[in-house]
PDB file of N, CA and C in Angstrom:
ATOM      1  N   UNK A   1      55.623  64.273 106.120  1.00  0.00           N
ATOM      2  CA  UNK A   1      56.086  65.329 106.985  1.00  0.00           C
ATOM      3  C   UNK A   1      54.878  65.964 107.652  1.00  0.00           C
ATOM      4  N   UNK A   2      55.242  65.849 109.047  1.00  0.00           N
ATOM      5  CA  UNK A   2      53.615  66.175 109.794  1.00  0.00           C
ATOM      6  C   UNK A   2      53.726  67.375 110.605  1.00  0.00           C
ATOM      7  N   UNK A   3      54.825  67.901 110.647  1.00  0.00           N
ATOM      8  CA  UNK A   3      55.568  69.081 111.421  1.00  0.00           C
ATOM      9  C   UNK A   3      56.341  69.928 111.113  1.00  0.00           C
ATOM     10  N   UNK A   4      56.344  71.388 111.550  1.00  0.00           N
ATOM     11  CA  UNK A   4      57.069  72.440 110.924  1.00  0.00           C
ATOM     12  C   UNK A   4      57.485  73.295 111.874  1.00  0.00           C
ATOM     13  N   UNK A   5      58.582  73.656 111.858  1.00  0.00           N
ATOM     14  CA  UNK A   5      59.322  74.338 113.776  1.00  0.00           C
ATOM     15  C   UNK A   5      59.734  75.354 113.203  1.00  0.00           C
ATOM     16  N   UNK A   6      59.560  76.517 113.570  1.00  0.00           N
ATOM     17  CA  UNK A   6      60.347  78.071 113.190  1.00  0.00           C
ATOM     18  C   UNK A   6      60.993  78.572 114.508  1.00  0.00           C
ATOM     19  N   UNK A   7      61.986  78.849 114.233  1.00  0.00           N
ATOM     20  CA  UNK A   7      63.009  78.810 115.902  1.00  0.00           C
ATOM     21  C   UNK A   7      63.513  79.518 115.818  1.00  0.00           C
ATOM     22  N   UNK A   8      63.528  80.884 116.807  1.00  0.00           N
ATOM     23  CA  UNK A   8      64.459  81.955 116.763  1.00  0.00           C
ATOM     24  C   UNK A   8      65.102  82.139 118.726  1.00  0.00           C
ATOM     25  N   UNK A   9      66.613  81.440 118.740  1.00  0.00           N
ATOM     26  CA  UNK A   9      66.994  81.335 119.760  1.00  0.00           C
ATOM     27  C   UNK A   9      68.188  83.002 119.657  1.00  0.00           C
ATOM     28  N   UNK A  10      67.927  82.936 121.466  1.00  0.00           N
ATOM     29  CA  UNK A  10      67.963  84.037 121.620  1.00  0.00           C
ATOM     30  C   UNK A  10      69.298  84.051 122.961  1.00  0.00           C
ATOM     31  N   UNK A  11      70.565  83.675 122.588  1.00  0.00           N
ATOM     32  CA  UNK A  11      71.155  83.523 123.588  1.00  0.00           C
ATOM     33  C   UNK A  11      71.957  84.595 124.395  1.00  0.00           C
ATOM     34  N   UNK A  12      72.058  84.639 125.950  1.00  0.00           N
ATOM     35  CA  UNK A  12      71.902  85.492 126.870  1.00  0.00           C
ATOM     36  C   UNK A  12      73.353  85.878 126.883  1.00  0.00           C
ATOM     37  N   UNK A  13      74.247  86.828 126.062  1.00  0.00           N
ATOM     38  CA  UNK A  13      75.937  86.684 126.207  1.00  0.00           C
ATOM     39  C   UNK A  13      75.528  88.285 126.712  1.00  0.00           C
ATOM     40  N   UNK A  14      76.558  88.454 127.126  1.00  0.00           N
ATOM     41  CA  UNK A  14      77.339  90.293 126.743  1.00  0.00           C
ATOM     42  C   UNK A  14      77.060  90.990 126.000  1.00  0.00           C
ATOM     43  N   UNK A  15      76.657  92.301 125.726  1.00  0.00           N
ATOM     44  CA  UNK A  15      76.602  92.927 124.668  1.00  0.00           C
ATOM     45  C   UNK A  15      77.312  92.471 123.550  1.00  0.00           C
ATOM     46  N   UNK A  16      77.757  92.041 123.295  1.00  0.00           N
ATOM     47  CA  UNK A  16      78.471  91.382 122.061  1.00  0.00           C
ATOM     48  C   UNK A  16      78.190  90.851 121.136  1.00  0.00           C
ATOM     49  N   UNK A  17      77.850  91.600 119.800  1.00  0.00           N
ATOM     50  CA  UNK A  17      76.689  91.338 119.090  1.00  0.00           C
ATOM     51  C   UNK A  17      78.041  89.846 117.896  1.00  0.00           C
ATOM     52  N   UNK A  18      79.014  90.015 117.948  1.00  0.00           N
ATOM     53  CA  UNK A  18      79.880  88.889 117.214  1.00  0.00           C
ATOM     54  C   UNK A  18      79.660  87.755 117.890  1.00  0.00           C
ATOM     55  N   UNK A  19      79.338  87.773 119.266  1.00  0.00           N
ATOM     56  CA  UNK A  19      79.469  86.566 119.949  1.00  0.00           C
ATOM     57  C   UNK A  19      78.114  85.880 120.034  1.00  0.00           C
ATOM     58  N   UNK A  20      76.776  87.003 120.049  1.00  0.00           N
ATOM     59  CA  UNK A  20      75.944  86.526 119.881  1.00  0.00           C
ATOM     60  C   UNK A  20      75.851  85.811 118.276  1.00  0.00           C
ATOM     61  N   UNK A  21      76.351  86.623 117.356  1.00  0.00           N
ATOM     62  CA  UNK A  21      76.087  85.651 116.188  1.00  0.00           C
ATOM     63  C   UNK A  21      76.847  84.600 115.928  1.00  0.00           C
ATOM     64  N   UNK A  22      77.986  84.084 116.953  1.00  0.00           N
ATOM     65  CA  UNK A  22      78.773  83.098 116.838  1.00  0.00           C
ATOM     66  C   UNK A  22      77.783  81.971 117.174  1.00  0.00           C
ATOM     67  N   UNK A  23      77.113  82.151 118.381  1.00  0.00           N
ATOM     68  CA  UNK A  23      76.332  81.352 119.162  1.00  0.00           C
ATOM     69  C   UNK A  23      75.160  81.116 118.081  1.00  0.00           C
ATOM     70  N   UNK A  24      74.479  81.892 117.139  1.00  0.00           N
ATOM     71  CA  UNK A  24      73.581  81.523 116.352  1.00  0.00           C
ATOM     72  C   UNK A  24      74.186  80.838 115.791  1.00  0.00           C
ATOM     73  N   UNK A  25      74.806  80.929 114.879  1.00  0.00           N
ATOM     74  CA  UNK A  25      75.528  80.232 113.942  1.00  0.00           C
ATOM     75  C   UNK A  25      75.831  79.150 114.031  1.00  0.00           C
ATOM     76  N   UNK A  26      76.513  78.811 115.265  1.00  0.00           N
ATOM     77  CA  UNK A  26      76.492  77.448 115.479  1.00  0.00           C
ATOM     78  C   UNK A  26      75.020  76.772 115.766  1.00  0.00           C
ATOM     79  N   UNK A  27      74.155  76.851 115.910  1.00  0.00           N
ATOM     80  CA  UNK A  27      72.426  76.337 116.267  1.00  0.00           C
ATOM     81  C   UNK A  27      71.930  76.215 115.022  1.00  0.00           C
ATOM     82  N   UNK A  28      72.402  76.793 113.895  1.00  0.00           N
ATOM     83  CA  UNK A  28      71.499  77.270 112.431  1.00  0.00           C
ATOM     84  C   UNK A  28      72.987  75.903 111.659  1.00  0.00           C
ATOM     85  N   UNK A  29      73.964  75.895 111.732  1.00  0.00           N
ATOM     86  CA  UNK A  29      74.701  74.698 111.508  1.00  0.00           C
ATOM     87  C   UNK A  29      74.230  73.295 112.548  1.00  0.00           C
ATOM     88  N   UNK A  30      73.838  73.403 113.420  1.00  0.00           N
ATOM     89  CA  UNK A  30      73.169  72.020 113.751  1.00  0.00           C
ATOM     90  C   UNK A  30      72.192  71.994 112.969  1.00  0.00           C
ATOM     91  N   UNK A  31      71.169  72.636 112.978  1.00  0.00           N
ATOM     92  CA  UNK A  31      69.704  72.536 112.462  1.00  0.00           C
ATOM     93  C   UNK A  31      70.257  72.204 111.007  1.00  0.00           C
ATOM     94  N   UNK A  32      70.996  72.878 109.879  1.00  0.00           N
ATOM     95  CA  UNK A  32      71.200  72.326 108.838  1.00  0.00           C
ATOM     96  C   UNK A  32      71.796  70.699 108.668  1.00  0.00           C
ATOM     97  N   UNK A  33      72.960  70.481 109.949  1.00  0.00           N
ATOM     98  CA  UNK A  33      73.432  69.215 109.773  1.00  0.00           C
ATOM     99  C   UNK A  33      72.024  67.568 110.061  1.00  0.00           C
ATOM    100  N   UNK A  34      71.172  68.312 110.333  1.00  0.00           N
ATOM    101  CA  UNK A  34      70.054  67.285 110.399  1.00  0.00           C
ATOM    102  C   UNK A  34      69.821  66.373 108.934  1.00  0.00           C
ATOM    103  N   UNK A  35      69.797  67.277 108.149  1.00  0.00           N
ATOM    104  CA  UNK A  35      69.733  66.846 106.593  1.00  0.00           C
ATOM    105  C   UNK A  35      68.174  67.107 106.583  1.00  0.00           C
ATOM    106  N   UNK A  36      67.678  68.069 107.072  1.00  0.00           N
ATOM    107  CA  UNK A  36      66.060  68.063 106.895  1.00  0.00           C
ATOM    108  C   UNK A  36      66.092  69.329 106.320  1.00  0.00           C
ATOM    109  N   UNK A  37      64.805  69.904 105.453  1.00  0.00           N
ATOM    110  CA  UNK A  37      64.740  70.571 104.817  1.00  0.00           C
ATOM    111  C   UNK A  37      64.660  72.319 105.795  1.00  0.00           C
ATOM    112  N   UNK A  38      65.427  73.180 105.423  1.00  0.00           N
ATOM    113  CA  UNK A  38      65.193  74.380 106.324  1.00  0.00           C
ATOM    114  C   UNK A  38      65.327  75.328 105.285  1.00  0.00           C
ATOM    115  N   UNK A  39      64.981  76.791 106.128  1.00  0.00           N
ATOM    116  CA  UNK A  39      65.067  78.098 105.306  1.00  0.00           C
ATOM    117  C   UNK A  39      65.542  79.052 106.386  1.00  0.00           C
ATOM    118  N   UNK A  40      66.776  79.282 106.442  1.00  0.00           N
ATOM    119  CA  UNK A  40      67.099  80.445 107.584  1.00  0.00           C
ATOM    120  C   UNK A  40      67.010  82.057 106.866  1.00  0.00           C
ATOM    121  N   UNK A  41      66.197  82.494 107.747  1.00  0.00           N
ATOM    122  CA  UNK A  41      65.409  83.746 107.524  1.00  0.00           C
ATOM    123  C   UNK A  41      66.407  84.596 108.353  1.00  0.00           C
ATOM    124  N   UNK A  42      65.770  85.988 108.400  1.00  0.00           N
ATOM    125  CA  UNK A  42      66.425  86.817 109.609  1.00  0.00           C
ATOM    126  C   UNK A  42      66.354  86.917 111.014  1.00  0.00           C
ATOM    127  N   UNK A  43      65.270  86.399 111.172  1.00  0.00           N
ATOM    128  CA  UNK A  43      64.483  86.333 112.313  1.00  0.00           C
ATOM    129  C   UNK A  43      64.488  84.931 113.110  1.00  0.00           C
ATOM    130  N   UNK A  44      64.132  84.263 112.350  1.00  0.00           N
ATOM    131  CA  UNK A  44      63.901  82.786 113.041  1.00  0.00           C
ATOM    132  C   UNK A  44      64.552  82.149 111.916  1.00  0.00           C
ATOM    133  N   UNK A  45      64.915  80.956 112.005  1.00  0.00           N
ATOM    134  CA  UNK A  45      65.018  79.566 110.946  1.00  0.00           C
ATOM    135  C   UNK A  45      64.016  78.531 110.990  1.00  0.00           C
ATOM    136  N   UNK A  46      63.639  77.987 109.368  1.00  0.00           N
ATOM    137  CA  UNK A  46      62.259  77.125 110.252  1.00  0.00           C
ATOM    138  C   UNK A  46      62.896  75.910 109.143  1.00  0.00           C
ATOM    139  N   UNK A  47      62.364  74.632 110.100  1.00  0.00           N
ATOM    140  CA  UNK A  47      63.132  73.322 109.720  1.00  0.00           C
ATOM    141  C   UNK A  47      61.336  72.671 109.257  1.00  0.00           C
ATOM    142  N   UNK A  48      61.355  71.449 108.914  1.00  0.00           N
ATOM    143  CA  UNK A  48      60.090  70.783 109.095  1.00  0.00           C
ATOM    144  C   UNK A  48      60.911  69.185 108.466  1.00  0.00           C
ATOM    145  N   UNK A  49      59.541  68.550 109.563  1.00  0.00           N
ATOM    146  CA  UNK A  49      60.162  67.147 109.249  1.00  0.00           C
ATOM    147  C   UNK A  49      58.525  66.245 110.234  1.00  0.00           C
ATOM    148  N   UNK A  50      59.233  65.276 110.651  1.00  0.00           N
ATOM    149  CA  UNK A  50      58.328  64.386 112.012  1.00  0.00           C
ATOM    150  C   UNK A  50      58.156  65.053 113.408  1.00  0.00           C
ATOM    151  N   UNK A  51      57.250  65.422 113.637  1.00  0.00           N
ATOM    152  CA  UNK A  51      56.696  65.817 114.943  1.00  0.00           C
ATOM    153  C   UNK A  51      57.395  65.579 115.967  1.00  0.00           C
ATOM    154  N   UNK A  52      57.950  63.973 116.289  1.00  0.00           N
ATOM    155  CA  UNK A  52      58.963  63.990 117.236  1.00  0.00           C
ATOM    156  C   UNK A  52      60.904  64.502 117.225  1.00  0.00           C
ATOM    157  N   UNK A  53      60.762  64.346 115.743  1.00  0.00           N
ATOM    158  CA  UNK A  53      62.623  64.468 115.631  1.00  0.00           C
ATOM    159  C   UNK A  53      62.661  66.859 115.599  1.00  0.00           C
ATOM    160  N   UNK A  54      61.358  67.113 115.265  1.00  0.00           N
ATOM    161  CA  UNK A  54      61.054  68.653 115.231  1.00  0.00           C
ATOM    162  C   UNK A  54      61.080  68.935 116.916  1.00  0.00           C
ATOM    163  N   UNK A  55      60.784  68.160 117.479  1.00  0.00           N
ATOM    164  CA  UNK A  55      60.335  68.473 119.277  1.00  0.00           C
ATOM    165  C   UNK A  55      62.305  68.219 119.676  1.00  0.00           C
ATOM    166  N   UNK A  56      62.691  67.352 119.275  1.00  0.00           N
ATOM    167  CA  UNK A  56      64.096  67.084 119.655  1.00  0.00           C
ATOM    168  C   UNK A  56      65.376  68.099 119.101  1.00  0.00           C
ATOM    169  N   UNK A  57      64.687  68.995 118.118  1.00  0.00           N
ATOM    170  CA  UNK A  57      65.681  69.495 117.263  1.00  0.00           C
ATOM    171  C   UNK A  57      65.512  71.120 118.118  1.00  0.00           C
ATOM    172  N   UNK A  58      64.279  70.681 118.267  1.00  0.00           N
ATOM    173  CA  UNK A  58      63.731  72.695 119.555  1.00  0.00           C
ATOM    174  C   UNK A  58      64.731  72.315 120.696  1.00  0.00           C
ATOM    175  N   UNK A  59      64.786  70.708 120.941  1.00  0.00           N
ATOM    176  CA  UNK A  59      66.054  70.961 122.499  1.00  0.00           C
ATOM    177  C   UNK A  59      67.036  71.303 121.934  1.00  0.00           C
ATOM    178  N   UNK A  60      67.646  70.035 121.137  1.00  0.00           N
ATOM    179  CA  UNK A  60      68.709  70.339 120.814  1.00  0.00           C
ATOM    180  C   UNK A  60      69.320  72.026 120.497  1.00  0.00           C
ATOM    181  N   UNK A  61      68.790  72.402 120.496  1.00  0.00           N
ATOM    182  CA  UNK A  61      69.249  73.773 119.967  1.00  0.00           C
ATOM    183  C   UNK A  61      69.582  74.667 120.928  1.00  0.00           C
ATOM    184  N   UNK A  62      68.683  74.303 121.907  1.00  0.00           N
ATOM    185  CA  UNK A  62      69.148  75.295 123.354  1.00  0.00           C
ATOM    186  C   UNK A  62      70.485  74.710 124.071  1.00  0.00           C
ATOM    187  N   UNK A  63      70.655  73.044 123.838  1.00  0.00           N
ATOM    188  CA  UNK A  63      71.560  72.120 124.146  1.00  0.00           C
ATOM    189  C   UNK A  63      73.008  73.237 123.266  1.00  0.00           C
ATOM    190  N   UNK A  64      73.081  72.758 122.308  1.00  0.00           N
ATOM    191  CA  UNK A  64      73.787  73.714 121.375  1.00  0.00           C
ATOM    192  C   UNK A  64      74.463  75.184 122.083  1.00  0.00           C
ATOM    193  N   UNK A  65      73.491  75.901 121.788  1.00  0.00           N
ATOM    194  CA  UNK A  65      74.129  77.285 122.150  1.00  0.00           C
ATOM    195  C   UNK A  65      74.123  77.304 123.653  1.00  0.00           C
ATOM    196  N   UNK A  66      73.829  76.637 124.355  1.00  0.00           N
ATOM    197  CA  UNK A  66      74.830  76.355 126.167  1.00  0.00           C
ATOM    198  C   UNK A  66      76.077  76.004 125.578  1.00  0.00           C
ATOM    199  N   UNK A  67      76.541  74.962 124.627  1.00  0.00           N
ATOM    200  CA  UNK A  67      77.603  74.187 124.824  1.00  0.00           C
ATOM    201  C   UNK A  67      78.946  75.265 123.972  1.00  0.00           C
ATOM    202  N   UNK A  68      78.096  76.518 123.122  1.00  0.00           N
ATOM    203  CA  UNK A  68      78.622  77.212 122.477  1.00  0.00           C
ATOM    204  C   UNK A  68      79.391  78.793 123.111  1.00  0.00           C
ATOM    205  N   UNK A  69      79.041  78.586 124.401  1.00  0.00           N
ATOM    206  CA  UNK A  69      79.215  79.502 125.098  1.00  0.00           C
ATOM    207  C   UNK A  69      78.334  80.356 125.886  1.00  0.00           C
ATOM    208  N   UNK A  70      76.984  80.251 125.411  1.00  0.00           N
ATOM    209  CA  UNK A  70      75.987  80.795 125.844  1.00  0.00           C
ATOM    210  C   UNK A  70      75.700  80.785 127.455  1.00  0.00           C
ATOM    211  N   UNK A  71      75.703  81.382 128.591  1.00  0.00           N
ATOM    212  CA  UNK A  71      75.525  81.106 129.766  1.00  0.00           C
ATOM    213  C   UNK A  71      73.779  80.693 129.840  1.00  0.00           C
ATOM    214  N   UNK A  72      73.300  81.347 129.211  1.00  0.00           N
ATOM    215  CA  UNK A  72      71.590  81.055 129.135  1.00  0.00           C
ATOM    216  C   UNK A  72      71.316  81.322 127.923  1.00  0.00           C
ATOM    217  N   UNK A  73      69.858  80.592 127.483  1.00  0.00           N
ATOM    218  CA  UNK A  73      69.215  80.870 126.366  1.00  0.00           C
ATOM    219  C   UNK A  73      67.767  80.707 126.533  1.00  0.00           C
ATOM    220  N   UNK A  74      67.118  81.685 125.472  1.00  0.00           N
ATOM    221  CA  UNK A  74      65.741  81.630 125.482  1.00  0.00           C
ATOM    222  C   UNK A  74      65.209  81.284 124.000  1.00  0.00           C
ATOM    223  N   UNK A  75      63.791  81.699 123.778  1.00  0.00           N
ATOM    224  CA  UNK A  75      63.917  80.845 122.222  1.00  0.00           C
ATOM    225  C   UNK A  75      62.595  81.467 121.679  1.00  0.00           C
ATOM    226  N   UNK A  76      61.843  81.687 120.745  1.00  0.00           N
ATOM    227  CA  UNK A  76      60.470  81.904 120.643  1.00  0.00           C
ATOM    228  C   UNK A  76      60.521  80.898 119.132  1.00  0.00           C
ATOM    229  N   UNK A  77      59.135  80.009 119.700  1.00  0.00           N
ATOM    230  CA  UNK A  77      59.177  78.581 118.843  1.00  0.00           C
ATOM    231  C   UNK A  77      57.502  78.902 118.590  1.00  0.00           C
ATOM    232  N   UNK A  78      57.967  78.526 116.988  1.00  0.00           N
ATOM    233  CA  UNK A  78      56.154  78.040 116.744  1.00  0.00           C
ATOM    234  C   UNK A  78      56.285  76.593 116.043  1.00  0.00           C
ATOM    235  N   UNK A  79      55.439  76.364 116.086  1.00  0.00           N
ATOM    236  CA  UNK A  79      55.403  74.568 115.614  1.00  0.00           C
ATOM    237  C   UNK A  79      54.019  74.684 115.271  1.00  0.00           C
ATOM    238  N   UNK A  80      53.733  73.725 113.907  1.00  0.00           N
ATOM    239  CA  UNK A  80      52.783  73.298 113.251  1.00  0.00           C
ATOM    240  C   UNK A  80      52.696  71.800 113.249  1.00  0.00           C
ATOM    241  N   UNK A  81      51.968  70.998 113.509  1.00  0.00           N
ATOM    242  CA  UNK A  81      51.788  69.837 114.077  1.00  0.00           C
ATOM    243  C   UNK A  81      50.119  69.179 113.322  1.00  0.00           C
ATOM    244  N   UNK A  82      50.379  68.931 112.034  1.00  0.00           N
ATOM    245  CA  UNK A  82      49.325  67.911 112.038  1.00  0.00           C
ATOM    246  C   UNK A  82      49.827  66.418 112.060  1.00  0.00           C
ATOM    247  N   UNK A  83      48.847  65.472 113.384  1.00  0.00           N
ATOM    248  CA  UNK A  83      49.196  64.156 113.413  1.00  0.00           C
ATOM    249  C   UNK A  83      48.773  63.280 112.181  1.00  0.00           C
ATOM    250  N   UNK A  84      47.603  63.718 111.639  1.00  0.00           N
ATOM    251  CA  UNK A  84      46.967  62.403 110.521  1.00  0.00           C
ATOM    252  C   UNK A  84      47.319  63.185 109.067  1.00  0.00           C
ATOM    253  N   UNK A  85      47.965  63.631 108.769  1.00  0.00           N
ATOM    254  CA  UNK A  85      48.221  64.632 107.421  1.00  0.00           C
ATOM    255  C   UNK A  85      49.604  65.440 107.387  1.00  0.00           C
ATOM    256  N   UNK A  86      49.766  65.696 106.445  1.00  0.00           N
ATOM    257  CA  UNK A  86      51.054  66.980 106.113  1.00  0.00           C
ATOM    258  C   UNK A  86      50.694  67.788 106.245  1.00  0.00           C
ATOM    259  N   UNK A  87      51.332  68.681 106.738  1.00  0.00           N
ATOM    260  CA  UNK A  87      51.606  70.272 106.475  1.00  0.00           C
ATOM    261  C   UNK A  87      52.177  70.997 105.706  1.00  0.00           C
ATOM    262  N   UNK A  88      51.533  72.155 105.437  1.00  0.00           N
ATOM    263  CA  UNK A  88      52.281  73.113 103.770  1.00  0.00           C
ATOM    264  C   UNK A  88      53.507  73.474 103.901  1.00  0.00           C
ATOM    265  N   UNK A  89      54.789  72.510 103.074  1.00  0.00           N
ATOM    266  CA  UNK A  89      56.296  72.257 103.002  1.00  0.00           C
ATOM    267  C   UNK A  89      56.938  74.004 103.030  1.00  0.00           C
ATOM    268  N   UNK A  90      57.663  74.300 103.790  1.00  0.00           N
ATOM    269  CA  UNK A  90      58.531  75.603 103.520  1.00  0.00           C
ATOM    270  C   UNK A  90      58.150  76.625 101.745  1.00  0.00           C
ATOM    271  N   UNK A  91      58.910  75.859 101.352  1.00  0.00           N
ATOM    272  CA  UNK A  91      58.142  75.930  99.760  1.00  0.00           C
ATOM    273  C   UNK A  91      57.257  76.408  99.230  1.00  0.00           C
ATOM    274  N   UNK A  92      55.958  75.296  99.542  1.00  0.00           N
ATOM    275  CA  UNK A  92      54.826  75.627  99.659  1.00  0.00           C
ATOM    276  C   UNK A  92      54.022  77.562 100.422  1.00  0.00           C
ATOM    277  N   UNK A  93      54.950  77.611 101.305  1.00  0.00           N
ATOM    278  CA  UNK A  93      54.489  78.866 102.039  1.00  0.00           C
ATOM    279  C   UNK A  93      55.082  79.846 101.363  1.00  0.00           C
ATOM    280  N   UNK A  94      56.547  79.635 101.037  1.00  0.00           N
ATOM    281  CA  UNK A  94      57.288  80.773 100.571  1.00  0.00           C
ATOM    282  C   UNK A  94      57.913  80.684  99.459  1.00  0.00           C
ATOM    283  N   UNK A  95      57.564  79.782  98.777  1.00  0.00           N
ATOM    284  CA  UNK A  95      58.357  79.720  96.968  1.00  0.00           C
ATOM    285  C   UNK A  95      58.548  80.918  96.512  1.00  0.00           C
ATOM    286  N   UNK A  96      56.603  81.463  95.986  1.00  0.00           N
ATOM    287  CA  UNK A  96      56.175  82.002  95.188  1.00  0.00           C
ATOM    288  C   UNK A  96      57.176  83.877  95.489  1.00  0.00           C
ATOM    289  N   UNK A  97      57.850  84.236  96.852  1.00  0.00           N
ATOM    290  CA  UNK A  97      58.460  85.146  97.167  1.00  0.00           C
ATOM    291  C   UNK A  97      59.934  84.862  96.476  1.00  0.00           C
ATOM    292  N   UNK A  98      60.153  83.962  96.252  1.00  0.00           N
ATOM    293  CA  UNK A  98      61.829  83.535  95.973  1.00  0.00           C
ATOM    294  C   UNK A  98      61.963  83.166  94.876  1.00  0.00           C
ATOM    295  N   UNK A  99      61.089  83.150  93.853  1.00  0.00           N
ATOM    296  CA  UNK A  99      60.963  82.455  92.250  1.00  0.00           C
ATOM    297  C   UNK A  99      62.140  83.020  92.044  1.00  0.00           C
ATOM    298  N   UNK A 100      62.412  84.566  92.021  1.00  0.00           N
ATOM    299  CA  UNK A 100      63.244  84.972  91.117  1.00  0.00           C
ATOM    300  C   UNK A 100      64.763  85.265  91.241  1.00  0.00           C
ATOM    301  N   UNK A 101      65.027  84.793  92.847  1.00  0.00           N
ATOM    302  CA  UNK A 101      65.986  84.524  93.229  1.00  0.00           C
ATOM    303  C   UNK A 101      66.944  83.584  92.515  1.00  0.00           C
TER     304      UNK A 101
END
C-alpha cells in the first residue's frame, strides 16, 4: 500500500443540512464498498490503498455525489503518495487514540 487519500467532499445543495448528509453518505458508502481499508472521521474520511485506484476513488466520489443529487461539488483532498515504499496504515497513525474503544 503506497497511498493514503483523506477526503472531505463538500456538496453544493440548499441549506439543507439532511440533504447534505444524504449526499455524504452516499460517497462514505461508495468509499466503504471498495473493500479497502477506511476510517470515517468527522471531518474527512480517509481510505488508503494503490496510488492509482486512491486517484480514481478522489473522482469517483465527486462522480457519486453529482449522481446523488448534488448540483455541484467541491472536496478538500490530501493524499500521501510514496512510489517505492508504504506508507503509515490508518492504524498505524491512529490506533494508539482508539485502543480503548
Amino acid at each position: 500500500m503506497n497511498a493514503h487519500l483523506a477526503i472531505q467532499i463538500l456538496p453544493k445543495m440548499k441549506d439543507d443540512d439532511k440533504e447534505i448528509c444524504r449526499v455524504v453518505d452516499e460517497v462514505i458508502a461508495y468509499i466503504q464498498s471498495t473493500g479497502l481499508h477506511t476510517f470515517v472521521g468527522p471531518c474527512e474520511t480517509a481510505v488508503e490503498g494503490d496510488f492509482d485506484t486512491i486517484m480514481e476513488i478522489a473522482k469517483q466520489c465527486h462522480l457519486v455525489a453529482i449522481k446523488a443529487g448534488a448540483p455541484a461539488v467541491s472536496s478538500y483532498i490530501k493524499i500521501t503518495y510514496r512510489p517505492n515504499g508504504e506508507v503509515l496504515t490508518i492504524d498505524e497513525k491512529t490506533g494508539k487514540y482508539h485502543e480503548h474503544e
